[in-house]
Tab-separated table of C-alpha atoms in Angstrom:
chain	number	residue	atom	x	y	z
A	1	VAL	CA	210.171	90.931	39.456
A	2	THR	CA	212.683	93.352	40.497
A	3	LEU	CA	212.851	94.929	44.090
A	4	PRO	CA	214.577	98.196	44.565
A	5	ILE	CA	217.841	97.412	46.553
A	6	GLY	CA	219.562	100.222	48.810
A	7	PRO	CA	219.480	102.159	52.091
A	8	GLY	CA	217.128	104.947	50.883
A	9	ALA	CA	213.463	105.915	51.312
A	10	SER	CA	212.739	104.772	47.583
A	11	ASP	CA	214.568	101.401	48.128
A	12	LEU	CA	212.899	98.382	49.691
A	13	THR	CA	215.771	96.847	51.379
A	14	ALA	CA	219.542	97.069	51.898
A	15	HIS	CA	219.988	93.257	52.469
A	16	PRO	CA	218.647	91.324	49.505
A	17	GLU	CA	220.686	88.277	50.333
A	18	SER	CA	217.855	87.162	52.657
A	19	ILE	CA	215.359	87.260	50.109
A	20	THR	CA	213.621	83.947	48.834
A	21	ALA	CA	211.162	83.376	46.055
A	22	ALA	CA	208.518	80.324	45.480
A	23	ALA	CA	206.429	79.599	42.621
A	24	PRO	CA	203.518	77.412	42.261
A	25	ARG	CA	203.750	73.813	40.644
A	26	GLY	CA	204.288	74.007	36.891
A	27	TRP	CA	206.337	77.237	37.180
A	28	ARG	CA	210.066	77.749	37.724
A	29	VAL	CA	211.686	80.518	39.504
A	30	GLU	CA	215.175	81.787	38.887
A	31	GLY	CA	217.253	84.512	40.420
A	32	SER	CA	218.253	85.616	43.701
A	33	GLY	CA	218.504	88.949	45.858
A	34	GLY	CA	216.337	91.485	44.397
A	35	ALA	CA	215.718	90.084	40.892
A	36	PHE	CA	213.561	87.069	40.088
A	37	ARG	CA	212.254	85.373	36.756
A	38	PHE	CA	209.177	83.252	36.938
A	39	THR	CA	208.658	81.062	33.923
A	40	ARG	CA	205.781	78.756	33.213
A	41	GLU	CA	206.665	75.273	32.409
A	42	SER	CA	203.454	73.368	32.367
A	43	GLY	CA	200.027	73.219	33.800
A	44	GLU	CA	197.116	75.663	34.260
A	45	ALA	CA	197.945	76.766	37.868
A	46	PRO	CA	197.030	80.510	38.384
A	47	PRO	CA	200.368	82.422	38.812
A	48	VAL	CA	200.650	82.906	42.622
A	49	PHE	CA	204.119	83.809	43.495
A	50	VAL	CA	205.744	84.319	46.909
A	51	VAL	CA	208.692	86.399	47.645
A	52	ALA	CA	209.549	86.249	51.288
A	53	GLY	CA	212.409	87.180	53.764
A	54	ILE	CA	212.574	90.943	52.978
A	55	GLU	CA	214.405	92.985	55.573
A	56	VAL	CA	212.753	96.317	54.956
A	57	ASN	CA	215.099	99.277	55.335
A	58	ALA	CA	214.635	101.818	58.093
A	59	HIS	CA	213.689	104.830	55.884
A	60	PRO	CA	210.005	105.409	55.299
A	61	GLY	CA	208.871	106.352	51.752
A	62	LEU	CA	207.621	105.071	48.548
A	63	CYS	CA	209.447	102.432	46.495
A	64	HIS	CA	208.382	100.703	43.318
A	65	VAL	CA	208.407	97.090	42.794
A	66	SER	CA	208.827	96.268	38.864
A	67	VAL	CA	206.738	93.380	37.507
A	68	ASP	CA	207.741	93.103	33.657
A	69	GLU	CA	207.472	96.600	32.485
A	70	LEU	CA	204.849	97.640	35.377
A	71	ALA	CA	206.004	99.723	38.476
A	72	LEU	CA	203.847	98.890	41.431
A	73	PRO	CA	204.153	101.465	44.394
A	74	LEU	CA	204.800	99.971	47.609
A	75	ALA	CA	204.751	102.085	50.799
A	76	LYS	CA	207.177	101.741	53.666
A	77	PHE	CA	206.533	102.982	57.154
A	78	PRO	CA	208.911	102.984	60.233
A	79	PRO	CA	209.154	99.846	62.258
A	80	HIS	CA	206.146	99.709	64.787
A	81	PHE	CA	204.352	102.676	63.173
A	82	TRP	CA	200.566	102.219	63.138
A	83	VAL	CA	197.193	104.117	63.026
A	84	SER	CA	193.870	102.846	64.067
A	85	PRO	CA	190.689	103.260	61.955
A	86	LEU	CA	188.868	106.584	62.072
A	87	VAL	CA	185.784	105.650	64.056
A	88	ALA	CA	182.424	107.667	63.826
A	89	LEU	CA	179.768	106.843	66.405
A	90	PRO	CA	176.941	106.715	65.869
A	91	GLN	CA	177.242	105.947	62.128
A	92	ARG	CA	173.586	107.343	61.398
A	93	VAL	CA	172.242	110.552	63.101
A	94	PRO	CA	169.233	112.712	62.580
A	95	VAL	CA	169.661	116.075	60.649
A	96	GLY	CA	171.277	118.542	62.996
A	97	GLU	CA	172.645	116.134	65.532
A	98	VAL	CA	176.264	115.241	66.319
A	99	ALA	CA	178.756	112.221	65.978
A	100	SER	CA	181.820	111.573	67.766
A	101	LEU	CA	185.122	110.831	65.675
A	102	ALA	CA	187.946	108.980	67.407
A	103	TRP	CA	191.510	107.849	66.260
A	104	SER	CA	194.759	107.064	67.563
A	105	GLY	CA	198.344	106.362	66.136
A	106	SER	CA	201.942	106.515	66.596
A	107	PRO	CA	203.579	109.863	67.654
A	108	GLY	CA	206.193	111.385	65.263
A	109	ALA	CA	203.756	112.307	62.257
A	110	GLU	CA	201.422	115.072	61.555
A	111	TYR	CA	197.821	114.253	61.845
A	112	ALA	CA	195.016	116.382	60.196
A	113	LEU	CA	191.319	115.772	60.220
A	114	SER	CA	189.086	117.076	57.498
A	115	ARG	CA	185.553	117.497	56.329
A	116	ASP	CA	184.015	119.225	53.372
A	117	GLY	CA	187.546	120.305	52.178
A	118	ILE	CA	188.366	122.049	55.619
A	119	SER	CA	191.379	120.551	57.483
A	120	GLN	CA	192.459	120.982	61.071
A	121	ALA	CA	195.722	119.749	62.723
A	122	VAL	CA	194.858	117.301	65.620
A	123	ALA	CA	196.954	115.281	67.973
A	124	HIS	CA	198.176	111.672	67.311
A	125	ALA	CA	195.299	110.404	69.425
A	126	GLY	CA	192.004	112.013	70.156
A	127	SER	CA	188.324	112.619	69.683
A	128	ARG	CA	186.178	115.421	68.139
A	129	MET	CA	182.569	115.984	68.153
A	130	ALA	CA	181.264	116.695	64.661
A	131	ASP	CA	178.247	118.959	64.615
A	132	GLY	CA	176.273	120.738	62.008
A	133	LEU	CA	175.468	117.366	60.229
A	134	THR	CA	172.683	118.464	57.762
A	135	GLN	CA	173.763	116.838	54.432
A	136	PRO	CA	172.567	113.238	53.521
A	137	GLY	CA	176.065	112.017	54.375
A	138	VAL	CA	179.214	113.450	55.593
A	139	ALA	CA	182.748	111.992	54.793
A	140	PHE	CA	185.667	112.749	57.313
A	141	THR	CA	189.262	112.035	56.506
A	142	LEU	CA	192.369	111.590	58.875
A	143	ALA	CA	195.570	112.235	57.021
A	144	VAL	CA	198.670	111.242	58.639
A	145	THR	CA	201.808	112.661	57.135
A	146	LEU	CA	205.184	111.239	57.994
A	147	PRO	CA	208.599	113.069	57.686
A	148	GLY	CA	209.544	112.816	54.148
A	149	GLY	CA	206.043	113.190	52.886
A	150	LEU	CA	204.533	109.774	52.896
A	151	VAL	CA	200.812	110.136	53.799
A	152	LEU	CA	198.356	107.455	55.086
A	153	ARG	CA	194.594	108.200	55.127
A	154	ARG	CA	191.777	106.780	57.364
A	155	TYR	CA	188.069	107.503	56.397
A	156	ALA	CA	184.829	107.483	58.173
A	157	PHE	CA	181.172	108.232	56.980
A	158	VAL	CA	178.248	109.534	58.879
A	159	GLU	CA	174.585	109.053	57.319
A	160	VAL	CA	172.564	111.850	58.241
A	161	GLY	CA	168.744	111.588	57.897
A	162	ASP	CA	165.448	111.232	59.751
């Protein structure tokens, strides 16, 4: 396992000295900082490994953690950044009725609500009435774009029928 080290958006941490790793019984772990090798010594224990004590750097972005030849994407958000679920109420409406959509999240990002491929900028917290619900099911997406281009999405679905 190799963790990207540095201060940038594509790095996970600038302080690898605090990182620790643990392996299940029958496995050995070697390494320090941002690089660890897990080796099976005996047993049939499932390989569940723990890497902890990572001080994530302050730059939001996408980094890649390497496991053997596989690069796994890992999104990093600013400290204390959050976005609630996108909530649709009611979740089932008769044809032609309306549903209310509500969300909230941290300021400092661009928020957009979309339906049927049409997107509209919205505030970081708010609600909207969704009307014209005539298809059997309608999907809504809240896209939150942080500076640097990292995007977080929340989804809601309204069933439409008699």
